[in-house]
Short mmCIF file of C-alpha atoms in Angstrom, two decimals:
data_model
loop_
_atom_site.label_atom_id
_atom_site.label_comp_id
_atom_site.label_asym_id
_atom_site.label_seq_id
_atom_site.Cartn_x
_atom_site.Cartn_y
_atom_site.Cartn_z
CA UNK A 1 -36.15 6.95 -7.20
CA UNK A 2 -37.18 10.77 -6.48
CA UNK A 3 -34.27 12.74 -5.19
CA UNK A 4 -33.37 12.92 -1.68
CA UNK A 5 -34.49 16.02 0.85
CA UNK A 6 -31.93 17.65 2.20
CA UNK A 7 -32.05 17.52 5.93
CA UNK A 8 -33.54 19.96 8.60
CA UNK A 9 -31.66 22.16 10.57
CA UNK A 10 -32.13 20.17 13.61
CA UNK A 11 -31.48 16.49 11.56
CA UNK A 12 -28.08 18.35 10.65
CA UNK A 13 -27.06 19.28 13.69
CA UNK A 14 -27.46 16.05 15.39
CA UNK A 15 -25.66 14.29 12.95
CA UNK A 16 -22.72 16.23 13.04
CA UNK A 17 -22.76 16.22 17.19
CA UNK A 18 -22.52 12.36 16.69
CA UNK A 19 -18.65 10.93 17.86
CA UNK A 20 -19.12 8.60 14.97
CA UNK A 21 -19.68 11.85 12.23
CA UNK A 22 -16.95 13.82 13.42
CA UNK A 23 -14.56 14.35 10.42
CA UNK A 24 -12.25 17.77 9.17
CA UNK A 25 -15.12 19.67 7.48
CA UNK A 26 -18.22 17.95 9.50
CA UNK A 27 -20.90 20.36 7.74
CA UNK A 28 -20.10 18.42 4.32
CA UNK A 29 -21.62 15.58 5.79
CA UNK A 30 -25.05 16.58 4.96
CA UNK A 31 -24.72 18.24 1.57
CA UNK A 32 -22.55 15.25 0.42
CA UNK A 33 -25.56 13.00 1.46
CA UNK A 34 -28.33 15.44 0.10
CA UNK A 35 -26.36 15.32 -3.42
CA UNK A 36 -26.10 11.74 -3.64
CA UNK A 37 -29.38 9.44 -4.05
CA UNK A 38 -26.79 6.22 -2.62
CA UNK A 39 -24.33 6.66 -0.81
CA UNK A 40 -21.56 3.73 0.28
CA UNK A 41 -20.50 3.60 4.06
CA UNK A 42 -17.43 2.04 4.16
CA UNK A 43 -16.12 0.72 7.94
CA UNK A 44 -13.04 -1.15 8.99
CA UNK A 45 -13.72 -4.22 11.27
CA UNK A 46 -13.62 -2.87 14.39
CA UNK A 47 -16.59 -0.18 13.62
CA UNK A 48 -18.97 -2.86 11.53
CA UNK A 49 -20.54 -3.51 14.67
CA UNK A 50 -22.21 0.39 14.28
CA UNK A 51 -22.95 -0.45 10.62
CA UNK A 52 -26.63 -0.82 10.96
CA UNK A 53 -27.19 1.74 13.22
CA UNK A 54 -25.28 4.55 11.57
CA UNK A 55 -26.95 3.70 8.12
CA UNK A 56 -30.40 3.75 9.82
CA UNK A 57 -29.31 7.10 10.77
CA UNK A 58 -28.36 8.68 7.85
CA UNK A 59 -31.45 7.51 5.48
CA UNK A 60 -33.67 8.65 8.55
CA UNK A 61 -31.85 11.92 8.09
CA UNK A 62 -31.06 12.59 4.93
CA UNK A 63 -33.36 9.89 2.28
CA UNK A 64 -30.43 8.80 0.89
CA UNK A 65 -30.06 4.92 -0.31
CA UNK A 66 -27.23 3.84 2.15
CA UNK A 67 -24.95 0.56 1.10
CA UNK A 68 -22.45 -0.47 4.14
CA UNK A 69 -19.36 -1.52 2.96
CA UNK A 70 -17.31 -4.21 5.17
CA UNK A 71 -14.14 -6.94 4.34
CA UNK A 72 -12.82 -4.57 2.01
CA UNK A 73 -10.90 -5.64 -1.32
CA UNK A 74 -7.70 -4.01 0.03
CA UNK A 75 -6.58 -2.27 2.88
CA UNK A 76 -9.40 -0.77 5.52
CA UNK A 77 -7.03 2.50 5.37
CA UNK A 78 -7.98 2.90 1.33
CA UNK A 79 -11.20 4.11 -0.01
CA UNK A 80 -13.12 0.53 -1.86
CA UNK A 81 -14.45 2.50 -4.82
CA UNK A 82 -15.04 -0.94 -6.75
CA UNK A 83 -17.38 -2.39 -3.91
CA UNK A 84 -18.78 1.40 -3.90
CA UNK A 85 -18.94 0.86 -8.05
CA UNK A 86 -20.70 -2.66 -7.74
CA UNK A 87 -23.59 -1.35 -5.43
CA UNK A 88 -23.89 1.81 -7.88
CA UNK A 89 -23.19 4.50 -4.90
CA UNK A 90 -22.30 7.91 -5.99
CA UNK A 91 -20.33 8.83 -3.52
CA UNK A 92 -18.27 7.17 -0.14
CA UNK A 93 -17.84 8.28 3.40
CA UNK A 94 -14.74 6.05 5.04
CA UNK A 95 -14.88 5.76 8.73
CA UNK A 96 -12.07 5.54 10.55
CA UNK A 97 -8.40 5.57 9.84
CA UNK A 98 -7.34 6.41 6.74
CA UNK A 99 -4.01 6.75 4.20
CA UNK A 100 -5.52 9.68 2.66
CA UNK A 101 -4.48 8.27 -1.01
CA UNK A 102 -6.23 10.33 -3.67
CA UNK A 103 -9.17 8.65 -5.53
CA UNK A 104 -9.86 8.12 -8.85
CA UNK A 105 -13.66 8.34 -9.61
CA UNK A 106 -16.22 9.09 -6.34
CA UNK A 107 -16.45 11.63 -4.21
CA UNK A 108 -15.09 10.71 -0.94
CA UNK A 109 -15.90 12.27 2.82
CA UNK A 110 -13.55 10.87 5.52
CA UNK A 111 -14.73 10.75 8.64
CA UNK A 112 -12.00 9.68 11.12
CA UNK A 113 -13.77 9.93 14.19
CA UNK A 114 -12.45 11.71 17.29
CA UNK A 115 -10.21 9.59 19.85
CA UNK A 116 -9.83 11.90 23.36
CA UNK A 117 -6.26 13.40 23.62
CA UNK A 118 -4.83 14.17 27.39
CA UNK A 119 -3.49 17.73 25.72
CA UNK A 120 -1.70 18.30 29.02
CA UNK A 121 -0.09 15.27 29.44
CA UNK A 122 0.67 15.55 26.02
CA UNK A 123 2.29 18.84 26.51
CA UNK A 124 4.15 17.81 29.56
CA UNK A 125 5.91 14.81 27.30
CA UNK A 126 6.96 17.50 24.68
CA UNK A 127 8.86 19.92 27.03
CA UNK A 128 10.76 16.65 28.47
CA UNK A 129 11.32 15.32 25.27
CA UNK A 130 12.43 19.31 23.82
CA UNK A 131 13.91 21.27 27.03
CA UNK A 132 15.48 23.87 23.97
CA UNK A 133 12.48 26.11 23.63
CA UNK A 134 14.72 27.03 20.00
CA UNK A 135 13.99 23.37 19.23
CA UNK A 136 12.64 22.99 15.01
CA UNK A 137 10.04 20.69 15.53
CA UNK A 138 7.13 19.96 12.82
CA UNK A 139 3.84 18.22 14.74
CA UNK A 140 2.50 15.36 13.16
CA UNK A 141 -0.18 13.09 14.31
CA UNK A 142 -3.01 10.36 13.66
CA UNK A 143 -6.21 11.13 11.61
CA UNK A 144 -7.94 10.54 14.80
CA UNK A 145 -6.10 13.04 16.99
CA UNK A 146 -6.35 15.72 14.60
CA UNK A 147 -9.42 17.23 16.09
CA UNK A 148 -7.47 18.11 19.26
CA UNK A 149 -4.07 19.54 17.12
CA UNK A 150 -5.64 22.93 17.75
CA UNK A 151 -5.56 23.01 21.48
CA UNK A 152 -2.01 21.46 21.42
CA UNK A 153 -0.81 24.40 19.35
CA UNK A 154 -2.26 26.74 21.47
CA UNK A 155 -0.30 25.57 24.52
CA UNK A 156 3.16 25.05 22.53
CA UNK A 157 3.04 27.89 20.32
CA UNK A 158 3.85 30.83 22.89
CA UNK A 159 6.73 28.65 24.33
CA UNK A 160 8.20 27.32 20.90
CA UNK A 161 8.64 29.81 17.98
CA UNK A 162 10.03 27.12 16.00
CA UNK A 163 7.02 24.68 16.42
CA UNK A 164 4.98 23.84 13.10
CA UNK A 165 1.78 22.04 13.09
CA UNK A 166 0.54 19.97 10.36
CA UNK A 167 -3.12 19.96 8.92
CA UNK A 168 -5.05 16.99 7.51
CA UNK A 169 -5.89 17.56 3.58
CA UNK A 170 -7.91 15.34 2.00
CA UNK A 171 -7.36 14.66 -1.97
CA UNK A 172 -4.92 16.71 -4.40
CA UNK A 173 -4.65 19.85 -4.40
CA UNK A 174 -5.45 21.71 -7.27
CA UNK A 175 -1.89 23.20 -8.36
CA UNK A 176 0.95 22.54 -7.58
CA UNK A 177 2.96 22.84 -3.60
CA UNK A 178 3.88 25.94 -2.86
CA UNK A 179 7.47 26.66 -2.34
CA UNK A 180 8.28 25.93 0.94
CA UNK A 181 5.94 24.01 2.10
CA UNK A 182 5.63 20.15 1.95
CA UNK A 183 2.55 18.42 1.04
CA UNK A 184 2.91 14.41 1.63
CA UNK A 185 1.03 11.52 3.24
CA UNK A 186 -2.34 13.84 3.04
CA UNK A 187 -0.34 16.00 5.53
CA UNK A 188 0.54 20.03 5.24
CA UNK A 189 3.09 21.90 6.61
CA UNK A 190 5.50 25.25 5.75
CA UNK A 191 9.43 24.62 6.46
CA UNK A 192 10.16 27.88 4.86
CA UNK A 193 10.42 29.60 8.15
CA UNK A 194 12.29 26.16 9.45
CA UNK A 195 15.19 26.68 7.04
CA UNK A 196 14.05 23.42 5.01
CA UNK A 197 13.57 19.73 6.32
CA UNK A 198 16.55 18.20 6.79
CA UNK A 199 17.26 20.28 10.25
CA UNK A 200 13.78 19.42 11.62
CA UNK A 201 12.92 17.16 14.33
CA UNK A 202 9.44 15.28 14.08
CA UNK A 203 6.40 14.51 16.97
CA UNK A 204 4.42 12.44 16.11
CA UNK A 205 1.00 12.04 18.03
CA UNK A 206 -0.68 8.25 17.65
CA UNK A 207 0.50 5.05 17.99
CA UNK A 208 3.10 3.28 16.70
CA UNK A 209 1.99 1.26 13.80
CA UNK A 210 2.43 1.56 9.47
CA UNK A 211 1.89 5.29 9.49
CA UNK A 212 4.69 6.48 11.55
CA UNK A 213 7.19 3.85 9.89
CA UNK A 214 6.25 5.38 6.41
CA UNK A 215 6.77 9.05 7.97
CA UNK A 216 10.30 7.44 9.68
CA UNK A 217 11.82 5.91 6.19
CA UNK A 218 10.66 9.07 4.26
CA UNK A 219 12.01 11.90 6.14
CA UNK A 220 14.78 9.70 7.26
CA UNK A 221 17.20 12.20 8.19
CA UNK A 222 14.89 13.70 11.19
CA UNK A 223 14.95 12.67 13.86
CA UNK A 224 11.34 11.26 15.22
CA UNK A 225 9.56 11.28 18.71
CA UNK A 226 6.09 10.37 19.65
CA UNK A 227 3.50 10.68 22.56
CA UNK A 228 1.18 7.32 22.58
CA UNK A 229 -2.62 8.96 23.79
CA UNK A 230 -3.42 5.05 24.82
CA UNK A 231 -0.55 5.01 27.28
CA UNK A 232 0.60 8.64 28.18
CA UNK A 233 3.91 7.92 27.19
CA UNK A 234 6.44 9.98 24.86
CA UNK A 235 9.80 8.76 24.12
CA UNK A 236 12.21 8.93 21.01
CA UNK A 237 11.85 6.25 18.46
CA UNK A 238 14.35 3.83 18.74
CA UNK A 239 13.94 2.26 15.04
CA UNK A 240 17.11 1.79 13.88
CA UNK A 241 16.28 3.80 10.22
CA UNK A 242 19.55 3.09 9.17
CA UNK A 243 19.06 -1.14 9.72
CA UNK A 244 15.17 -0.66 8.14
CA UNK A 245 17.00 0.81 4.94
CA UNK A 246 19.62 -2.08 4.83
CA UNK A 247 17.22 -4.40 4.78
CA UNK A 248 14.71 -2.69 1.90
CA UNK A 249 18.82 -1.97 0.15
CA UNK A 250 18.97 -5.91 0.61
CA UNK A 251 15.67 -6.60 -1.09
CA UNK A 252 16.94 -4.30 -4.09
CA UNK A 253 19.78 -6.67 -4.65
CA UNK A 254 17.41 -9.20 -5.00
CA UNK A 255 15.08 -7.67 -6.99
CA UNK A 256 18.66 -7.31 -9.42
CA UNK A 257 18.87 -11.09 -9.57
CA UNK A 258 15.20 -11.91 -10.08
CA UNK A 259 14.20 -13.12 -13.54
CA UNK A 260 10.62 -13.31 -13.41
CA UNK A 261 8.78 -10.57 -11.44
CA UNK A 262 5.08 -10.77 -9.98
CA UNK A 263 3.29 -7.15 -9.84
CA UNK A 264 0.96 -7.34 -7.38
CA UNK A 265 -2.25 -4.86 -7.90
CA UNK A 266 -2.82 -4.18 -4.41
CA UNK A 267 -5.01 -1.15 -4.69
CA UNK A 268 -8.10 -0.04 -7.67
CA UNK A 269 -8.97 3.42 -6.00
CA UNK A 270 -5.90 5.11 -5.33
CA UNK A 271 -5.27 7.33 -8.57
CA UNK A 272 -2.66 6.37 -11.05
CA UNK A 273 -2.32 2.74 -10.18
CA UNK A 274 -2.82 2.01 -13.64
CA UNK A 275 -0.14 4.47 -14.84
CA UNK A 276 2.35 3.15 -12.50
CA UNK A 277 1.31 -0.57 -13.38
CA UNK A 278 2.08 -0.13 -16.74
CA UNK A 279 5.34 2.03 -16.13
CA UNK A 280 6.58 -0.93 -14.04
CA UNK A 281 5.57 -3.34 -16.72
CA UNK A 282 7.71 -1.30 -19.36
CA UNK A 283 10.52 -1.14 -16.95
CA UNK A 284 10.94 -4.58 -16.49
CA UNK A 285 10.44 -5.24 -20.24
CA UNK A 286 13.53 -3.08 -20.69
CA UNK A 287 15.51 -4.59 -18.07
CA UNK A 288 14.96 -8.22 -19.48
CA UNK A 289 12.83 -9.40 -16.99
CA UNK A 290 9.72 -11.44 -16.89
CA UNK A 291 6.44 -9.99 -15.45
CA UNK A 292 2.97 -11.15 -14.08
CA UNK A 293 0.21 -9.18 -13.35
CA UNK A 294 -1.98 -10.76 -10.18
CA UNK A 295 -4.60 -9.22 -8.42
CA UNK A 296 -5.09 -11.12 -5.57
CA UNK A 297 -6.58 -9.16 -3.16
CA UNK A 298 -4.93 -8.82 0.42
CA UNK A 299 -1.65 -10.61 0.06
CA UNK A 300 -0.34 -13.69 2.11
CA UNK A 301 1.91 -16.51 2.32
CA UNK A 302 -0.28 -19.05 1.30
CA UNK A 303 -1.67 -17.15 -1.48
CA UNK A 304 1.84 -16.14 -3.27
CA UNK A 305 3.08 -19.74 -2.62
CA UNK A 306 1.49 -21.11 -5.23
CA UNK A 307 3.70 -18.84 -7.72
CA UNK A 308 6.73 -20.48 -7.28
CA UNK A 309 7.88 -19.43 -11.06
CA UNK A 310 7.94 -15.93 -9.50
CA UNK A 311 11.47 -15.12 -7.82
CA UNK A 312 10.26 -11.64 -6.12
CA UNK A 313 6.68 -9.36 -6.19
CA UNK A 314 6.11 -5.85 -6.03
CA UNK A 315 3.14 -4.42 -4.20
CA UNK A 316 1.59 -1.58 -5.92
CA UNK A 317 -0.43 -0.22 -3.05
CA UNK A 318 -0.92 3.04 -1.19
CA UNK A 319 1.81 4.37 1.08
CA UNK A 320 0.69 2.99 3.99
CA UNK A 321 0.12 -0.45 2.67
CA UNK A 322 3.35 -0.92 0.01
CA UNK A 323 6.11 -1.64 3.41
CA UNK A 324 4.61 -5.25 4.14
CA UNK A 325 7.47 -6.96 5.71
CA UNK A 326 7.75 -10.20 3.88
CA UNK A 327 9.64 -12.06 6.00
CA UNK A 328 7.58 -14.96 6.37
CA UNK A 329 6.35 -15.10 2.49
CA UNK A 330 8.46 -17.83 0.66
CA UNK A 331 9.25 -14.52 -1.99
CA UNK A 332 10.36 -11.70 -1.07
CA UNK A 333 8.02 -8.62 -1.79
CA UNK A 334 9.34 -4.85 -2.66
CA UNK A 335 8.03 -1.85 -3.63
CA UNK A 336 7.94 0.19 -6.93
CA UNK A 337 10.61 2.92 -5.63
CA UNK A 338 12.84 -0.37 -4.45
CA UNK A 339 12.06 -2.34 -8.18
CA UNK A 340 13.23 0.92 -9.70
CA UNK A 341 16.66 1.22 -7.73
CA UNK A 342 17.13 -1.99 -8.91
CA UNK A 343 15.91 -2.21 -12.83
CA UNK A 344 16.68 1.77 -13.87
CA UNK A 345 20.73 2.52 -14.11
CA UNK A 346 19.87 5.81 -13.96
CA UNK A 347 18.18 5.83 -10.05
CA UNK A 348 20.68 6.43 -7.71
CA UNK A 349 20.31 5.71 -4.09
CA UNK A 350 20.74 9.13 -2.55
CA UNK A 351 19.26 9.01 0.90
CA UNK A 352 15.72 9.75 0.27
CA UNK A 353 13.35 6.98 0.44
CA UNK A 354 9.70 7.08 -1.58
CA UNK A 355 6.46 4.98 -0.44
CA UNK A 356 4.38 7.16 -2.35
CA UNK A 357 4.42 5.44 -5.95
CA UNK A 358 2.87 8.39 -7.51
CA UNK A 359 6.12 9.91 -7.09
CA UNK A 360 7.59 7.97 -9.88
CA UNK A 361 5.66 9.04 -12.81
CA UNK A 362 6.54 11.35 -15.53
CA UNK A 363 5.95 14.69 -13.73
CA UNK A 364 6.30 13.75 -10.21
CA UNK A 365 9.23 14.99 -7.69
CA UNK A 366 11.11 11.81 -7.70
CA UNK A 367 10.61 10.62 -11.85
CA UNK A 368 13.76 9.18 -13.23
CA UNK A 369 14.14 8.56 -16.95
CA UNK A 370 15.20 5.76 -18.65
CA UNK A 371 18.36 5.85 -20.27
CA UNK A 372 18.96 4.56 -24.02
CA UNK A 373 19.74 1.14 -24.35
CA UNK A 374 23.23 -0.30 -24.51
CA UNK A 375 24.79 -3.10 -26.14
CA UNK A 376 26.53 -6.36 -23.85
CA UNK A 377 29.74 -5.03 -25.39
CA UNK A 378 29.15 -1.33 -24.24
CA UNK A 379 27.71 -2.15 -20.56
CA UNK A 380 29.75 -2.58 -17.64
CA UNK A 381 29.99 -5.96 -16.05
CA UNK A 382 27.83 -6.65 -12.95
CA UNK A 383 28.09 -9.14 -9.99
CA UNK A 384 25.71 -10.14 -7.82
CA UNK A 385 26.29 -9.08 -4.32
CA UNK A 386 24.41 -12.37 -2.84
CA UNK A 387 25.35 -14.97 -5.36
CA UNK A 388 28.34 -13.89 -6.70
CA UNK A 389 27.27 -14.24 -10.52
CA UNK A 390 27.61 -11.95 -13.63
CA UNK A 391 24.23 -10.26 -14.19
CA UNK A 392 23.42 -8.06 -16.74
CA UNK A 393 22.94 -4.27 -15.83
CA UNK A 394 21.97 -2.44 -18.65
CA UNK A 395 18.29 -2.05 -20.42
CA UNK A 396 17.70 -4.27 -23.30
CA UNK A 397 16.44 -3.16 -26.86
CA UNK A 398 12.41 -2.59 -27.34
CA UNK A 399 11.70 -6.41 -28.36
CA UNK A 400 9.98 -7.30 -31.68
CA UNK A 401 6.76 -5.23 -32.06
CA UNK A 402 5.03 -8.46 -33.51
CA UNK A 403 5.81 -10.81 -30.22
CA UNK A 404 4.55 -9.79 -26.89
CA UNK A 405 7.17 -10.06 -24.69
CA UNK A 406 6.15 -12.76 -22.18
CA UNK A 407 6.14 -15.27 -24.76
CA UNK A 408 8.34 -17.17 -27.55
CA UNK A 409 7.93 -19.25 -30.02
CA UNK A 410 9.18 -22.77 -29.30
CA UNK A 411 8.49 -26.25 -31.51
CA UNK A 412 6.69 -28.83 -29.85
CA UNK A 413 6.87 -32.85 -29.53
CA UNK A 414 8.47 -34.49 -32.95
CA UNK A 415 5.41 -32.42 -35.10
CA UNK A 416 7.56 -29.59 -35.79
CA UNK A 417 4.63 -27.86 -34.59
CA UNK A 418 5.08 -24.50 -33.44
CA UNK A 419 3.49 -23.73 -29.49
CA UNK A 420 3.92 -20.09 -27.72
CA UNK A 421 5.62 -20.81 -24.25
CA UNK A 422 5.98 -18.48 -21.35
CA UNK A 423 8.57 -18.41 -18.54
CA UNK A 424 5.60 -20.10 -16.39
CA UNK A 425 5.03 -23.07 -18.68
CA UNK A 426 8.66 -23.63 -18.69
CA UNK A 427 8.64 -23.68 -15.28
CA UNK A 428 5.77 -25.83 -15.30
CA UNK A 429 7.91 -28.37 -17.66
CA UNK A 430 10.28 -28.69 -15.22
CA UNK A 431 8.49 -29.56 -12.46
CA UNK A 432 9.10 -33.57 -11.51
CA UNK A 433 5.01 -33.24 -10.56
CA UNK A 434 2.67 -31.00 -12.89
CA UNK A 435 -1.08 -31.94 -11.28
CA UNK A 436 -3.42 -34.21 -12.39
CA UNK A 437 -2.74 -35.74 -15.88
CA UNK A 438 -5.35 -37.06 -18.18
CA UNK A 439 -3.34 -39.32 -20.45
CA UNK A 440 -5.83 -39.42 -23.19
CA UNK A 441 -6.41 -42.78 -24.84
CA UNK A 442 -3.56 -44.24 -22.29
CA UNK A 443 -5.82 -45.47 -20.01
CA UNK A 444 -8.36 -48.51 -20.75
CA UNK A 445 -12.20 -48.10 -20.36
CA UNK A 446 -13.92 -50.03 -17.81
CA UNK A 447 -17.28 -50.21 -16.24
CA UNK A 448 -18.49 -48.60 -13.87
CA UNK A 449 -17.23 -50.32 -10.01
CA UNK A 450 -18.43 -49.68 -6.68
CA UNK A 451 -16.40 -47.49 -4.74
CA UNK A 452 -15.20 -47.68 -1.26
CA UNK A 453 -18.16 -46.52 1.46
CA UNK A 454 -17.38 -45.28 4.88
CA UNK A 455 -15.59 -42.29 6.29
CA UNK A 456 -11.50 -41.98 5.62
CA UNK A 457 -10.95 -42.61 9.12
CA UNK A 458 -11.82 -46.22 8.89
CA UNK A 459 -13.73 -47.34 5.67
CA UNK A 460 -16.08 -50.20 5.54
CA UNK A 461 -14.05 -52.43 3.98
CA UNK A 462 -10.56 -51.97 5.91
CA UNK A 463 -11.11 -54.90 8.37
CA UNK A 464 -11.70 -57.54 5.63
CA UNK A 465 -8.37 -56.48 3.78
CA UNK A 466 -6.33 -56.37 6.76
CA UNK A 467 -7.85 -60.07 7.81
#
């Protein structure tokens, strides 16, 4: 397929005057498509109904092979670089909101798409919700409201000399934060001038939804407001952060007790997944616990009910997506920071809260080493806050390099025979019903019968047996 043209002047400046191409650096759009022979579009549910048209669009446009992506693997909010992968696209523009995780592989060009913003309502809520024009406030907001941050800042800024604004980034950056500035969530801001974070209050611009309750549990020692552009409204948030932590504190107590652990892969694009897959795996190893890898795809009830072997998951997924409240799962479901509280003696909770699992690795802000393994004899005894048993809370030693440590070796039957077993086949033994069983040369051969005919409302043969 011959390279793609890249587009006219006038092609160029159409697309980026389209609502549904608006994104932070809108003249990318074209180069990124000129670049690429196919590209993937990738649309959350409520925008596949523009699918069609916007691809039309672009390969009008640009020449480029365009591949819509839609039901996504994952979360809408992550870049689907494996459905990307499978239709051989070189690069992915995501509509609509987005978690701004890193990627691993493709280029990716977010385009968020512009949702209006009343700027002077919105500046009306912040004086009523800040009469001290002294007030340290740090401006947050919604992908989709970003556009308009500008405008805001230039009505706030001559009243409030303490007012920051944050700025959308997309991707890492390529060194490390500066001092003084914090860098999180795909959000930018300096607190230098602030005097740090911790005496900061936060406005947040968007709706309430998995965003600001990630912002809320991170920086929980600010206090949060937020102005609603659907409804006009600004108020202070009333989520009790202090309750929300008890309850992810309770779910580390029971991710203490658990014995076998199911690690859920609930992301493939956002970089270092694998890293952090395999750190959890070794931290669970050392804390004498049983794991399971499952990958099966968006999470729910009925899905992790048929792992009853498992006594608690952990969702490896992007920031956004890693607080799903579990409450009506029949297992409860944590995250990485939460499994680490519980399995690594040398975590302490200190205050600070991470949904980011990236900040865990070796290298990251928040990595924790393991500490050398102790002995029963040398490790202090443990009781379970919710059962009221002895656990064991030190690491274990490396297990035998020739055994993998899910499995044992156990004899089977009367043979002597030796059979690997795994926590899930014992389970599976001690289950009063195990499925179908073929009973091999138990049963005695017979010819072939007619069956029963009918439907199992009422087969054909019911009112003869019941005369």
């Amino acid at each position: 397929m011959p390279l793609p043209r890249s587009p006219s002047a006038s092609e160029a400046a159409a697309i980026s005057q389209d609502p549904l191409f608006k994104a932070v650096d809108v003249q990318d759009v074209p180069v990124v498509l000129s670049v690429s022979p196919k590209v993937a579009l990738q649309f959350p549910d409520e925008l596949l109904a523009d699918a069609a048209a916007v691809a039309a669009r672009m390969e009008a446009a640009t020449g480029a092979e365009m591949y819509v992506l839609g039901d996504t693997t994952y979360g809408s909010c992550c870049v689907d670089e494996v459905a990307a992968e499978h239709a051989g696209a070189e690069a992915v523009l995501h509509y609509g909101p987005a978690c701004l995780s890193p990627c691993r592989k493709l280029p990716v060009l977010h385009i968020f798409g512009q949702q209006p913003l009343d700027i002077e309502r919105c500046t009306e809520a912040f004086r009523e919700l800040y009469p001290d024009r002294q007030s340290r406030v740090v401006v947050l907001s919604d992908v989709i409201y970003a556009h308009a941050m500008g405008k805001l800042e230039q009505q706030l800024c001559p009243e409030y000399p303490n007012i920051v604004f944050s700025r959308v980034v997309c991707g890492d950056s390529p060194g490390p934060t500066p001092p003084g500035e914090v860098r999180q969530f795909g959000r930018q801001f300096p607190v230098e001038a602030l005097g740090g974070l911790q005496d900061c209050a936060m406005f947040y611009v968007g709706a309430e939804g998995l965003a600001l309750t990630s912002f809320m549990l991170t920086w929980n020692r600010c206090l949060f407001s937020s102005f609603d552009p659907a409804t006009g409204c600004g108020r202070h948030e009333t989520l009790n952060v202090n309750r929300a932590l008890m309850r992810r504190l309770y779910l580390v107590e029971r991710a203490r007790d658990a014995r076998v652990v199911g690690i859920l892969v609930g992301t493939l694009g956002v970089a270092g997944y694998l890293t952090v897959l395999q750190h959890l795996r070794e931290l669970l190893r050392r804390a004498g616990k049983r794991s399971y890898t499952l990958a099966v795809g968006k999470p729910n009830p009925a899905k992790l009910a048929n792992f009853l072997e498992v006594d608690i998951f952990v969702l490896v997924a992007c920031a956004q997506n890693t607080l799903l409240d579990s409450s009506e799962f029949y297992r409860p479901i944590v995250t990485p920071y939460e499994l680490e509280l519980a399995c690594n003696p040398a975590r302490e909770w200190t205050g600070n809260y991470f949904t980011d699992f990236r900040d865990l690795l070796p290298g990251a802000c928040a990595h924790v080493d393991l500490p050398p393994a102790l002995s029963a004899a040398e490790a202090l005894p443990d009781v379970s806050l919710i059962t009221g048993e002895m656990r064991a809370a030190h690491l274990c030693d490396p297990p035998a390099p020739h055994l993998p440590p899910s499995t044992a070796l156990a004899c089977r039957d009367q043979t002597r025979a030796l059979a690997e077993i795994s926590p899930a086949a014992s389970f599976l033994e001690s289950r009063s019903w195990r499925g179908l069983e073929q009973q091999l040369g138990q049963t005695p051969v017979s010819k072939a019968v007619q069956g029963r005919r009918g439907i199992a409302i009422a087969y054909e043969d019911e009112g003869r047996e019941h005369s």
